[in-house]
Coordinates of C-alpha atoms in Angstrom, one line a residue:
Chain Z
M1 CA -48.6 -130.6 11.4
W2 CA -45.2 -129.1 12.2
S3 CA -45.6 -126.6 9.4
L4 CA -49.0 -125.7 10.5
A5 CA -47.8 -125.2 14.1
V6 CA -44.7 -123.3 13.2
H7 CA -46.3 -120.9 10.7
T8 CA -49.2 -120.1 13.0
L9 CA -46.8 -119.5 15.9
I10 CA -44.5 -117.1 14.0
A11 CA -47.5 -115.3 12.5
D12 CA -47.9 -113.5 15.8
R13 CA -44.4 -112.3 16.5
G14 CA -45.4 -110.1 19.4
K15 CA -46.8 -112.9 21.4
L16 CA -44.1 -115.3 20.4
L17 CA -41.6 -112.8 21.6
T18 CA -43.4 -112.5 25.0
A19 CA -43.4 -116.2 25.4
L20 CA -39.7 -116.4 24.5
V21 CA -38.9 -113.8 27.0
G22 CA -40.6 -116.0 29.6
V23 CA -38.6 -119.0 28.6
I24 CA -35.3 -117.1 28.4
F25 CA -36.0 -115.5 31.8
S26 CA -36.5 -118.9 33.3
I27 CA -33.4 -120.4 31.7
V28 CA -31.2 -117.4 32.6
L29 CA -32.5 -117.2 36.1
V30 CA -32.1 -120.9 36.8
N31 CA -28.6 -121.1 35.3
V32 CA -27.2 -117.9 36.7
Q33 CA -28.7 -118.5 40.2
G34 CA -27.6 -122.1 40.0
G35 CA -24.2 -121.2 38.6
L36 CA -23.7 -118.6 41.4
F37 CA -24.8 -121.2 43.9
V38 CA -22.5 -123.9 42.6
G39 CA -19.6 -121.4 42.3
L40 CA -20.1 -120.2 45.8
I41 CA -20.6 -123.6 47.4
R42 CA -17.7 -125.1 45.5
K43 CA -15.5 -122.6 47.3
A44 CA -16.2 -124.6 50.5
G45 CA -14.1 -127.4 49.1
L46 CA -11.6 -125.3 47.2
L47 CA -8.5 -126.4 49.2
V48 CA -9.5 -130.0 48.8
D49 CA -10.3 -129.7 45.1
Q50 CA -7.0 -127.9 44.3
G51 CA -4.8 -129.5 46.9
E52 CA -3.3 -132.2 44.7
A53 CA -3.9 -134.8 47.4
D54 CA -5.8 -138.0 46.6
I55 CA -6.7 -138.6 50.3
W56 CA -7.3 -136.2 53.2
V57 CA -6.6 -137.6 56.6
G58 CA -7.6 -135.8 59.8
H59 CA -9.4 -135.8 63.0
K60 CA -12.1 -138.5 63.4
R61 CA -14.8 -135.8 63.3
M62 CA -13.4 -133.7 60.4
H63 CA -16.3 -132.0 58.7
N64 CA -15.0 -128.9 57.0
V65 CA -11.6 -128.3 55.5
D66 CA -11.4 -124.7 56.9
F67 CA -12.3 -125.8 60.5
A68 CA -9.7 -128.3 61.3
R69 CA -9.0 -130.1 64.6
D70 CA -5.5 -130.9 65.7
V71 CA -4.0 -134.3 65.3
P72 CA -0.5 -135.5 66.3
R73 CA 1.9 -134.8 63.5
R74 CA 4.0 -137.9 64.3
W75 CA 1.2 -140.2 63.1
V76 CA 2.3 -139.3 59.5
H77 CA 4.8 -142.1 59.9
R78 CA 2.0 -144.7 60.4
I79 CA 0.2 -143.4 57.3
R80 CA 3.4 -143.7 55.2
T81 CA 3.4 -147.5 56.0
V82 CA 0.1 -148.1 54.4
P83 CA 0.4 -150.0 51.1
G84 CA -0.6 -147.7 48.1
V85 CA 0.6 -144.5 49.8
R86 CA 3.2 -142.8 47.7
R87 CA 3.5 -139.6 49.8
A88 CA 2.0 -138.3 53.0
E89 CA 2.7 -134.8 54.3
P90 CA 1.4 -132.8 57.3
Y91 CA -0.8 -129.8 56.5
L92 CA -1.8 -127.0 58.8
V93 CA -4.9 -124.8 58.7
G94 CA -5.7 -122.1 61.3
F95 CA -6.8 -118.6 61.8
A96 CA -4.6 -115.5 62.6
D97 CA -4.9 -111.8 62.5
M98 CA -3.1 -109.8 59.9
T99 CA -2.2 -106.2 60.7
L100 CA -3.1 -103.6 58.0
P101 CA -1.3 -100.4 57.0
S102 CA -4.2 -98.3 58.3
G103 CA -3.7 -99.8 61.8
G104 CA -6.6 -102.2 61.6
F105 CA -6.4 -105.9 61.2
E106 CA -8.1 -108.6 59.2
Q107 CA -8.6 -112.2 60.1
V108 CA -6.9 -114.6 57.7
L109 CA -6.7 -118.4 57.3
I110 CA -3.1 -119.6 57.4
V111 CA -2.3 -122.6 55.3
G112 CA 1.0 -124.3 56.2
V113 CA 2.5 -126.8 53.6
D114 CA 5.4 -129.2 53.8
R115 CA 8.5 -127.2 52.7
V116 CA 9.9 -130.0 50.6
S117 CA 6.9 -131.3 48.6
L118 CA 4.9 -128.1 48.8
L119 CA 1.9 -130.5 48.7
G120 CA -1.4 -128.5 49.0
G121 CA 0.4 -125.2 48.3
A122 CA -0.9 -122.1 46.5
W123 CA -1.8 -122.3 42.7
N124 CA -2.5 -119.9 39.9
L125 CA 0.5 -117.8 40.9
T126 CA 0.7 -114.5 38.9
R127 CA 3.8 -113.2 40.6
G128 CA 6.6 -115.1 42.3
S129 CA 6.7 -118.9 42.7
A130 CA 5.4 -121.5 45.1
E131 CA 8.9 -122.1 46.3
A132 CA 9.2 -118.5 47.4
I133 CA 7.6 -119.4 50.7
L134 CA 11.0 -120.9 51.6
Q135 CA 12.4 -117.4 51.8
T136 CA 12.6 -115.9 55.2
D137 CA 9.1 -114.9 56.5
G138 CA 7.7 -115.7 53.0
V139 CA 3.9 -115.8 52.6
I140 CA 1.7 -115.9 49.5
L141 CA -1.5 -113.8 49.3
D142 CA -4.2 -113.6 46.7
E143 CA -4.7 -110.6 44.5
C144 CA -8.5 -110.9 44.8
E145 CA -8.2 -110.1 48.5
S146 CA -6.3 -107.0 47.7
E147 CA -8.9 -104.5 48.8
K148 CA -9.6 -106.3 52.0
L149 CA -5.9 -106.5 52.9
E150 CA -5.4 -102.8 51.9
H151 CA -3.5 -103.5 48.6
P152 CA -0.5 -105.6 49.6
R153 CA 2.4 -105.6 47.1
M154 CA 5.3 -107.9 46.5
G155 CA 7.9 -107.4 49.2
D156 CA 5.6 -105.7 51.6
V157 CA 5.9 -106.8 55.2
R158 CA 2.9 -107.4 57.4
E159 CA 2.4 -109.0 60.8
L160 CA 0.5 -112.2 61.4
N161 CA -0.4 -112.6 65.1
G162 CA 2.5 -110.2 65.9
R163 CA 5.0 -112.1 63.8
R164 CA 6.7 -110.8 60.7
A165 CA 5.5 -112.0 57.3
R166 CA 6.8 -110.9 53.9
I167 CA 4.8 -111.2 50.7
V168 CA 6.9 -113.2 48.2
A169 CA 4.3 -114.3 45.7
M170 CA 0.8 -113.5 44.6
S171 CA -1.9 -115.9 43.4
N172 CA -5.2 -115.1 41.6
G173 CA -8.5 -116.6 42.4
I174 CA -7.9 -118.5 45.7
M175 CA -10.9 -117.4 47.6
G176 CA -12.6 -119.7 50.0
F177 CA -16.2 -119.9 51.2
L178 CA -15.3 -117.9 54.3
V179 CA -14.6 -114.2 54.0
T180 CA -11.2 -114.7 55.5
P181 CA -8.3 -114.6 52.9
Y182 CA -6.0 -117.5 52.6
V183 CA -2.3 -117.0 53.4
F184 CA 0.1 -119.8 52.3
T185 CA 3.4 -120.4 53.9
T186 CA 5.6 -123.2 55.2
Y187 CA 4.2 -125.6 57.8
E188 CA 6.7 -124.5 60.5
R189 CA 6.0 -120.8 59.9
A190 CA 2.3 -121.4 59.9
A191 CA 2.5 -123.2 63.2
E192 CA 4.3 -120.1 64.6
Y193 CA 1.6 -117.7 63.2
I194 CA -1.3 -119.7 64.4
G195 CA 0.4 -120.5 67.7
K196 CA 0.3 -124.3 67.4
E197 CA 2.6 -126.8 69.1
P198 CA 5.1 -128.1 66.6
D199 CA 3.7 -131.6 67.0
A200 CA 0.1 -130.6 66.1
C201 CA -1.2 -130.6 62.6
S202 CA -4.6 -130.3 60.9
Y203 CA -4.4 -132.9 58.1
F204 CA -2.2 -135.3 56.4
L205 CA -2.3 -135.0 52.6
V206 CA -1.8 -138.3 50.9
Q207 CA -0.9 -139.0 47.3
T208 CA -1.4 -142.6 46.3
E209 CA 0.7 -144.9 44.1
P210 CA -0.5 -144.9 40.4
G211 CA -3.3 -147.4 40.0
A212 CA -3.9 -147.7 43.8
D213 CA -7.5 -148.1 45.0
V214 CA -8.1 -145.0 46.9
A215 CA -10.9 -146.5 49.0
Q216 CA -8.7 -149.4 49.9
V217 CA -5.9 -147.0 50.9
C218 CA -8.3 -145.0 53.0
A219 CA -9.4 -148.2 54.8
G220 CA -5.7 -149.1 55.3
I221 CA -5.1 -145.7 56.9
R222 CA -8.1 -146.1 59.2
Q223 CA -6.7 -149.4 60.2
V224 CA -3.2 -148.1 61.2
A225 CA -4.5 -144.9 62.7
P226 CA -7.9 -145.7 64.2
R227 CA -8.3 -142.2 65.7
L228 CA -8.1 -140.6 62.3
E229 CA -10.5 -140.4 59.4
A230 CA -9.5 -140.7 55.8
F231 CA -11.6 -139.4 52.8
S232 CA -10.9 -139.3 49.1
R233 CA -10.6 -135.9 47.6
N234 CA -14.1 -135.9 46.2
E235 CA -15.6 -137.2 49.5
Y236 CA -14.0 -134.6 51.6
S237 CA -14.9 -131.8 49.2
R238 CA -18.5 -132.9 49.3
I239 CA -18.4 -133.2 53.1
S240 CA -17.1 -129.6 53.3
I241 CA -19.8 -128.4 50.9
D242 CA -22.5 -130.3 52.8
Y243 CA -21.3 -128.6 56.0
W244 CA -22.5 -125.2 54.7
M245 CA -25.5 -126.6 52.8
T246 CA -27.0 -128.3 55.9
R247 CA -26.0 -125.7 58.5
T248 CA -26.9 -122.5 56.6
G249 CA -30.0 -123.2 54.6
L250 CA -28.1 -121.8 51.6
G251 CA -29.5 -124.4 49.3
I252 CA -33.0 -123.6 50.3
S253 CA -32.7 -119.9 49.7
F254 CA -31.0 -120.3 46.3
G255 CA -33.5 -123.0 45.5
A256 CA -36.5 -120.9 46.4
A257 CA -35.3 -118.0 44.3
T258 CA -34.7 -120.4 41.4
L259 CA -38.1 -122.0 41.8
L260 CA -39.7 -118.5 41.9
G261 CA -38.0 -117.7 38.6
L262 CA -39.3 -121.0 37.1
L263 CA -42.7 -120.2 38.3
V264 CA -42.7 -116.7 36.8
G265 CA -41.4 -118.1 33.5
M266 CA -44.1 -120.8 33.6
I267 CA -46.8 -118.3 34.1
M268 CA -45.5 -116.1 31.3
V269 CA -45.4 -119.1 28.9
A270 CA -48.8 -120.4 29.9
Q271 CA -50.4 -116.9 29.8
T272 CA -48.8 -116.3 26.4
L273 CA -49.9 -119.6 24.9
Y274 CA -53.3 -119.0 26.3
A275 CA -53.4 -115.5 24.8
L276 CA -52.2 -116.9 21.4
V277 CA -55.0 -119.4 21.5
L278 CA -57.7 -116.9 22.5
D279 CA -56.5 -114.8 19.6
R280 CA -56.9 -117.7 17.3
L281 CA -60.0 -119.4 18.5
G282 CA -61.6 -118.9 15.1
E283 CA -58.7 -120.7 13.5
F284 CA -58.8 -123.6 15.9
G285 CA -62.6 -123.7 15.4
T286 CA -62.0 -123.9 11.7
L287 CA -59.6 -126.8 12.1
K288 CA -62.1 -128.6 14.3
A289 CA -64.9 -127.9 11.8
I290 CA -62.9 -129.3 8.9
G291 CA -62.1 -132.5 10.8
A292 CA -59.0 -132.0 13.0
T293 CA -59.0 -134.4 15.9
E294 CA -58.5 -133.4 19.5
R295 CA -55.1 -135.1 19.2
Q296 CA -54.1 -133.1 16.2
V297 CA -55.2 -129.8 17.8
Y298 CA -53.3 -130.7 20.9
S299 CA -50.2 -131.7 18.9
I300 CA -50.2 -128.2 17.4
L301 CA -50.1 -126.7 20.8
L302 CA -47.4 -129.2 21.9
I303 CA -45.3 -128.4 18.9
Q304 CA -45.6 -124.7 19.6
A305 CA -44.7 -125.2 23.2
F306 CA -41.8 -127.3 22.2
I307 CA -40.5 -124.7 19.8
M308 CA -40.8 -122.0 22.3
A309 CA -38.9 -124.1 24.9
L310 CA -36.2 -125.1 22.4
V311 CA -35.6 -121.6 20.9
G312 CA -35.9 -120.0 24.4
S313 CA -33.5 -122.4 25.9
I314 CA -30.9 -121.9 23.2
L315 CA -31.2 -118.2 23.4
G316 CA -31.2 -118.3 27.2
L317 CA -28.1 -120.5 27.4
G318 CA -26.4 -118.1 25.0
I319 CA -27.2 -115.3 27.4
V320 CA -26.0 -117.4 30.3
S321 CA -22.7 -118.0 28.5
G322 CA -22.3 -114.2 28.0
I323 CA -23.1 -113.5 31.6
Q324 CA -20.6 -116.1 32.7
Y325 CA -17.9 -114.8 30.4
F326 CA -18.3 -111.1 31.4
Y327 CA -19.4 -111.3 35.0
S328 CA -17.9 -114.5 36.6
T329 CA -15.2 -113.4 39.0
P330 CA -13.2 -115.3 41.7
Q331 CA -15.3 -113.3 44.3
A332 CA -18.6 -114.4 42.7
P333 CA -17.8 -117.3 40.4
I334 CA -20.7 -118.5 38.1
M335 CA -20.1 -122.2 37.5
V336 CA -22.8 -123.7 35.4
P337 CA -22.3 -127.5 35.2
W338 CA -23.7 -129.0 32.0
G339 CA -26.1 -131.0 34.1
L340 CA -27.6 -127.8 35.4
S341 CA -28.0 -126.4 31.8
L342 CA -29.5 -129.7 30.5
G343 CA -31.7 -130.0 33.6
S344 CA -33.0 -126.5 33.2
C345 CA -33.8 -127.0 29.6
V346 CA -35.6 -130.3 30.3
L347 CA -37.5 -128.6 33.1
V348 CA -38.5 -125.6 31.0
L349 CA -39.6 -128.0 28.2
A350 CA -41.7 -129.8 30.7
I351 CA -43.2 -126.6 32.0
C352 CA -43.9 -125.4 28.4
L353 CA -45.6 -128.7 27.6
V354 CA -47.7 -128.6 30.8
S355 CA -48.5 -124.9 30.1
S356 CA -50.0 -125.9 26.8
L357 CA -52.7 -127.8 28.7
L358 CA -54.3 -124.6 29.7
P359 CA -55.1 -123.4 26.2
Y360 CA -55.9 -127.0 25.2
Y361 CA -58.6 -127.1 27.8
R362 CA -60.0 -123.9 26.3
I363 CA -59.9 -125.4 22.8
R364 CA -61.5 -128.6 23.9
K365 CA -64.5 -126.7 25.0
L366 CA -64.6 -124.8 21.6
D367 CA -67.6 -125.6 19.6
P368 CA -66.8 -125.7 15.8
M369 CA -70.3 -124.4 15.3
M370 CA -68.8 -120.9 16.1
V371 CA -67.3 -121.0 12.6
L372 CA -70.7 -121.1 11.0
Q373 CA -72.1 -118.6 13.4
S374 CA -69.5 -115.9 12.8
Chain U
M1 CA -90.8 -124.0 -11.0
T2 CA -92.2 -125.3 -7.7
V3 CA -92.7 -129.0 -7.0
D4 CA -93.9 -131.0 -4.1
R5 CA -90.9 -132.3 -2.2
A6 CA -92.5 -135.5 -1.1
T7 CA -93.1 -136.8 -4.6
D8 CA -89.6 -135.9 -5.8
A9 CA -87.6 -137.3 -2.9
P10 CA -85.0 -140.0 -3.7
R11 CA -84.4 -142.9 -1.3
A12 CA -81.8 -142.7 1.4
E13 CA -79.5 -145.2 -0.4
D14 CA -79.6 -143.1 -3.6
S15 CA -78.8 -139.9 -1.8
A16 CA -75.5 -138.3 -0.9
V17 CA -77.2 -136.3 1.8
W18 CA -80.5 -137.5 3.4
A19 CA -82.4 -136.3 6.4
E20 CA -85.7 -137.4 7.8
G21 CA -87.8 -135.9 10.6
V22 CA -84.9 -133.8 11.9
H23 CA -85.7 -131.8 15.0
K24 CA -83.4 -129.4 16.7
A25 CA -83.9 -126.9 19.6
Y26 CA -81.5 -124.7 21.4
R27 CA -81.7 -124.5 25.1
A28 CA -80.7 -121.6 27.3
G29 CA -81.6 -122.4 30.9
A30 CA -85.3 -123.1 31.0
T31 CA -85.9 -121.6 27.6
V32 CA -86.2 -123.9 24.7
T33 CA -86.2 -122.5 21.2
P34 CA -87.1 -124.9 18.4
V35 CA -85.1 -124.3 15.3
L36 CA -85.8 -127.3 13.1
C37 CA -89.2 -129.0 13.3
G38 CA -89.2 -132.2 11.3
V39 CA -87.1 -131.5 8.3
D40 CA -87.0 -134.0 5.5
L41 CA -84.3 -133.6 2.8
A42 CA -82.8 -135.8 0.1
V43 CA -80.0 -134.7 -2.2
R44 CA -79.0 -136.9 -5.1
R45 CA -75.3 -137.7 -5.8
G46 CA -73.9 -134.9 -7.9
E47 CA -76.7 -132.6 -7.2
C48 CA -76.3 -129.0 -6.1
V49 CA -79.1 -127.8 -3.7
F50 CA -79.5 -124.5 -2.0
L51 CA -81.1 -123.9 1.4
A52 CA -82.8 -120.6 1.4
G53 CA -85.0 -118.7 3.8
P54 CA -85.1 -115.7 6.1
S55 CA -82.8 -115.3 9.1
G56 CA -83.7 -117.7 11.9
S57 CA -85.4 -120.1 9.5
G58 CA -82.9 -122.9 10.5
K59 CA -80.7 -123.0 7.3
T60 CA -77.3 -122.8 9.1
T61 CA -78.5 -125.2 11.8
L62 CA -79.5 -127.7 9.2
L63 CA -76.2 -127.3 7.4
S64 CA -74.3 -127.8 10.7
I65 CA -76.3 -131.0 11.3
L66 CA -75.5 -132.3 7.8
G67 CA -71.9 -131.4 8.4
C68 CA -71.7 -133.4 11.6
I69 CA -70.9 -130.2 13.5
L70 CA -74.2 -130.3 15.4
S71 CA -76.3 -133.3 16.4
A72 CA -80.0 -133.5 15.7
D73 CA -82.3 -133.9 18.7
R74 CA -84.5 -136.3 16.8
G75 CA -84.6 -137.7 13.3
R76 CA -82.2 -139.6 11.0
V77 CA -79.4 -138.1 9.0
R78 CA -77.2 -139.8 6.4
V79 CA -74.3 -138.1 4.8
A80 CA -71.9 -139.7 2.3
D81 CA -73.2 -143.1 3.0
E82 CA -72.8 -142.8 6.7
E83 CA -75.6 -142.8 9.2
L84 CA -74.8 -140.0 11.7
A85 CA -76.9 -141.3 14.6
G86 CA -74.7 -142.8 17.3
L87 CA -71.4 -141.6 15.8
D88 CA -69.0 -140.4 18.6
E89 CA -67.0 -137.2 18.1
P90 CA -63.8 -138.8 16.8
R91 CA -65.9 -140.6 14.1
R92 CA -67.8 -137.4 13.3
A93 CA -64.5 -135.6 13.0
A94 CA -63.2 -138.3 10.7
L95 CA -66.3 -138.0 8.5
R96 CA -65.8 -134.2 8.3
R97 CA -62.1 -134.8 7.4
H98 CA -62.6 -137.4 4.8
R99 CA -66.1 -137.0 3.3
I100 CA -67.1 -133.4 3.6
G101 CA -65.6 -130.1 2.3
F102 CA -66.6 -126.8 3.9
V103 CA -66.8 -123.3 2.5
F104 CA -67.6 -120.7 5.2
Q105 CA -69.2 -117.3 4.8
R106 CA -66.1 -115.5 6.2
F107 CA -63.6 -117.9 4.5
H108 CA -61.9 -118.8 7.8
L109 CA -58.5 -119.0 6.3
I110 CA -55.5 -119.4 8.7
R111 CA -53.7 -116.1 8.6
G112 CA -50.3 -117.4 9.5
L113 CA -50.3 -119.8 6.5
S114 CA -49.6 -119.0 2.9
V115 CA -52.4 -119.5 0.3
L116 CA -50.8 -122.8 -0.6
D117 CA -50.5 -124.0 3.0
N118 CA -54.1 -123.0 3.7
V119 CA -55.3 -125.1 0.8
R120 CA -53.1 -128.0 2.0
V121 CA -54.6 -128.0 5.5
P122 CA -57.2 -130.8 5.0
L123 CA -54.5 -133.0 3.4
V124 CA -52.2 -132.3 6.4
L125 CA -55.0 -133.4 8.7
R126 CA -55.3 -136.6 6.7
A127 CA -51.6 -137.1 7.0
A128 CA -51.2 -137.1 3.2
P129 CA -47.6 -137.3 1.8
P130 CA -46.3 -133.7 1.7
D131 CA -45.2 -133.7 -1.9
A132 CA -48.5 -135.2 -3.1
A133 CA -50.4 -132.7 -0.9
R134 CA -48.4 -129.8 -2.4
R135 CA -49.0 -130.9 -6.0
R136 CA -52.7 -131.4 -5.3
A137 CA -53.0 -128.0 -3.6
L138 CA -51.2 -126.3 -6.5
D139 CA -53.6 -128.0 -9.0
L140 CA -56.6 -126.7 -7.1
L141 CA -55.1 -123.2 -6.9
D142 CA -54.5 -123.4 -10.6
A143 CA -58.2 -124.4 -11.1
V144 CA -59.4 -121.4 -9.0
G145 CA -57.0 -119.1 -10.9
L146 CA -54.7 -118.4 -8.0
A147 CA -51.6 -120.5 -8.8
D148 CA -49.4 -117.4 -9.0
M149 CA -50.5 -116.3 -5.5
A150 CA -49.6 -119.6 -3.8
R151 CA -47.0 -118.0 -1.7
S152 CA -49.0 -115.0 -0.8
H153 CA -50.8 -114.7 2.6
P154 CA -54.6 -114.3 2.9
R155 CA -54.1 -110.7 4.2
N156 CA -52.9 -109.7 0.8
L157 CA -55.9 -111.1 -1.0
S158 CA -59.3 -109.6 -1.8
A159 CA -62.4 -111.1 -0.3
G160 CA -63.2 -112.8 -3.6
Q161 CA -59.8 -114.3 -3.8
C162 CA -60.0 -115.5 -0.2
Q163 CA -63.3 -117.3 -1.0
R164 CA -61.6 -118.9 -4.0
V165 CA -58.9 -120.2 -1.7
A166 CA -61.5 -121.5 0.6
I167 CA -63.2 -123.3 -2.2
A168 CA -59.9 -124.8 -3.2
R169 CA -59.4 -125.9 0.4
A170 CA -62.9 -127.5 0.5
L171 CA -62.1 -129.5 -2.7
V172 CA -58.5 -130.4 -2.1
A173 CA -59.2 -133.7 -0.3
D174 CA -61.7 -134.7 -2.9
P175 CA -64.7 -135.1 -0.6
P176 CA -67.9 -136.3 -2.2
V177 CA -70.0 -133.7 -0.3
I178 CA -69.4 -129.9 -0.2
L179 CA -71.3 -127.8 2.3
A180 CA -71.2 -124.0 1.8
D181 CA -72.5 -121.5 4.3
E182 CA -73.5 -118.2 2.6
P183 CA -70.4 -118.3 0.3
T184 CA -71.3 -115.0 -1.4
A185 CA -72.5 -113.1 1.7
S186 CA -69.2 -111.4 2.3
L187 CA -68.6 -110.5 -1.4
D188 CA -69.7 -107.8 -3.7
A189 CA -72.1 -108.7 -6.5
V190 CA -69.4 -109.2 -9.1
S191 CA -67.1 -111.3 -6.8
G192 CA -70.1 -113.2 -5.6
Q193 CA -71.1 -114.0 -9.2
E194 CA -67.5 -115.1 -10.1
T195 CA -67.3 -117.2 -6.9
M196 CA -70.5 -119.0 -7.7
E197 CA -69.5 -119.6 -11.3
L198 CA -66.3 -121.2 -10.0
F199 CA -68.0 -123.1 -7.2
H200 CA -70.5 -124.5 -9.6
R201 CA -68.0 -125.4 -12.3
L202 CA -65.6 -127.2 -9.9
T203 CA -68.3 -129.1 -8.0
A204 CA -70.2 -130.1 -11.2
Q205 CA -67.2 -131.2 -13.1
D206 CA -66.1 -133.7 -10.4
G207 CA -69.7 -134.8 -9.7
K208 CA -69.7 -133.4 -6.1
T209 CA -72.8 -133.1 -4.1
A210 CA -73.2 -129.6 -2.9
V211 CA -75.5 -128.1 -0.3
V212 CA -75.3 -124.3 -0.1
V213 CA -77.0 -122.0 2.4
T214 CA -77.9 -118.7 1.0
H215 CA -80.5 -115.9 1.1
D216 CA -79.3 -114.4 -2.1
P217 CA -81.9 -115.1 -4.8
R218 CA -79.5 -113.8 -7.5
I219 CA -77.5 -117.0 -7.3
F220 CA -80.4 -119.5 -7.2
R221 CA -79.8 -120.3 -10.8
Y222 CA -76.7 -122.2 -9.8
A223 CA -78.8 -124.7 -7.9
D224 CA -80.5 -127.8 -9.2
R225 CA -83.1 -127.4 -6.5
V226 CA -83.7 -124.7 -3.9
F227 CA -85.2 -125.7 -0.5
H228 CA -87.0 -122.8 1.1
L229 CA -87.0 -123.0 4.9
D230 CA -89.2 -121.0 7.2
G231 CA -89.9 -121.6 10.9
G232 CA -87.7 -124.6 11.0
R233 CA -89.5 -126.4 8.2
I234 CA -89.0 -126.8 4.4
V235 CA -92.0 -125.0 3.1
R236 CA -91.2 -125.1 -0.6
T237 CA -88.9 -126.9 -3.0
E238 CA -88.0 -125.1 -6.2
Q239 CA -86.7 -127.1 -9.1
Q240 CA -84.5 -125.0 -11.3
P241 CA -84.9 -125.4 -15.1
S242 CA -82.1 -127.5 -16.5
D243 CA -81.1 -124.7 -18.8
A244 CA -81.4 -121.9 -16.2
L245 CA -77.7 -121.5 -15.8
A246 CA -77.0 -121.6 -19.4
C247 CA -79.6 -119.0 -20.1
T248 CA -78.6 -116.6 -17.4
A249 CA -74.9 -117.0 -18.2
G250 CA -75.7 -116.1 -21.7
V251 CA -74.3 -119.3 -23.2

């Protein structure tokens, strides 16, 4: 039956190609849309994901890593007493204005890290080193924000909220969900730029002892500092992502576009399968006349739909890989999780199989008598 | 030679194809057009009979009923030892698949398939082992003289060759009954002659029962009997002389 289905399918290459375009279109659209969405939304938890901390501790109502509320810095000592905590350091996040050479200014997000451990500091450095922030007025900017910040270069001096800042290192690809560029510096200097009291901080970044139960350590932290909240890295990353998901309707708009793509692909596949069958009614009539069962006829359609889904998915994923390779940038990262690829293939397969019902309905009504009348 | 059909009719049990009092009418809205009006027919095992008559006489409808493609409105039909009355569609399809081979006027080969694959189709539908099916199909192609075209596609064959492929397909599953609908109508005189020679030889050598619809009197000599239909009835049965084929073939 496979041979019968395959050969009759490839006999009409024009229609097969049309159907494949439909499947490929669906796969590419779902994966690229999904990949862009994942890439974009994952930026919301970028500091958390890359911060090298196992636990993030902050204000009881902490809900987004970029919008931190102040907590007393001195509580870091309580956290350090919790069993399982190897290291706990204060971390500061806040907004400031950077002056630009043209006379304008750009709002930036200052990130202040502990000057000894540099925990939660910049990564992916292309010029300079993470320790360079220890230099006088040292700050780290990201190359990808170059245009927005009017092309800063190593050694350039800028002002952050009226205070001097000197670019001592450059990173690549540290771009958050917000349009504000990140600026990394020491905790103390960040407090000056933001205008915080020295005793205020945004978070405590905690690294646990090897083998420690992170959930248990979080519980211990809540116990010694009841006015603080403690989340594991994954938890807080998800919370930061959920913040944008639930408050912006981003998921709905991306999801709607993706569904639309699926719908278009489904219609293309169904229409093509139907056209293929209409073109071959005589052949299906012949099969019925010589004794093919309804099940056998439907299995031919199912096999053809399966082949279209399989080949289309493979080609589509190949194109997605190419798009990802050539067009994914830190500004618009295309992150396609394997689950998304697999899910889209399964979905397209299901759509193709369902689409085959339409031509099947037509064949069911087909009277094999037509073979003798034509 | 013309004989009275009633006196020469074999019993249902002795017949490969048997029909009694078959009525069929087509309905279009309130209009009812009778096509068959009480047809009786009995074909012995191994016999080759023709259904002849003018257009609209009911030949193809009768063939469709004998082939389980249509149901009679009234009357009894028995094909390959199976009473058709009361058979549901799956069982009718099974009967077509296992007991009947079809040869159609326009061949109805599947264009995406090679000649070999076309011949194999009935065996594929019967879920026969692929190797055995391939061997059997090649044997049949050899028998119809197309073994060297097994890998060709129908679009590359002449009409006569296509009909030979169709004959091979009808015989490949070794059904006891072969039904052919105007097998020479789409062929020129020479091809038609060759096709009927082949059809007659292959069905006769394996003892198949064949029912052939035709309106081409030039091929009547290949029949053991010719049933002439008109107005939905068998009006005359013509018994062919036993040596008719030998004489006309010049043997």
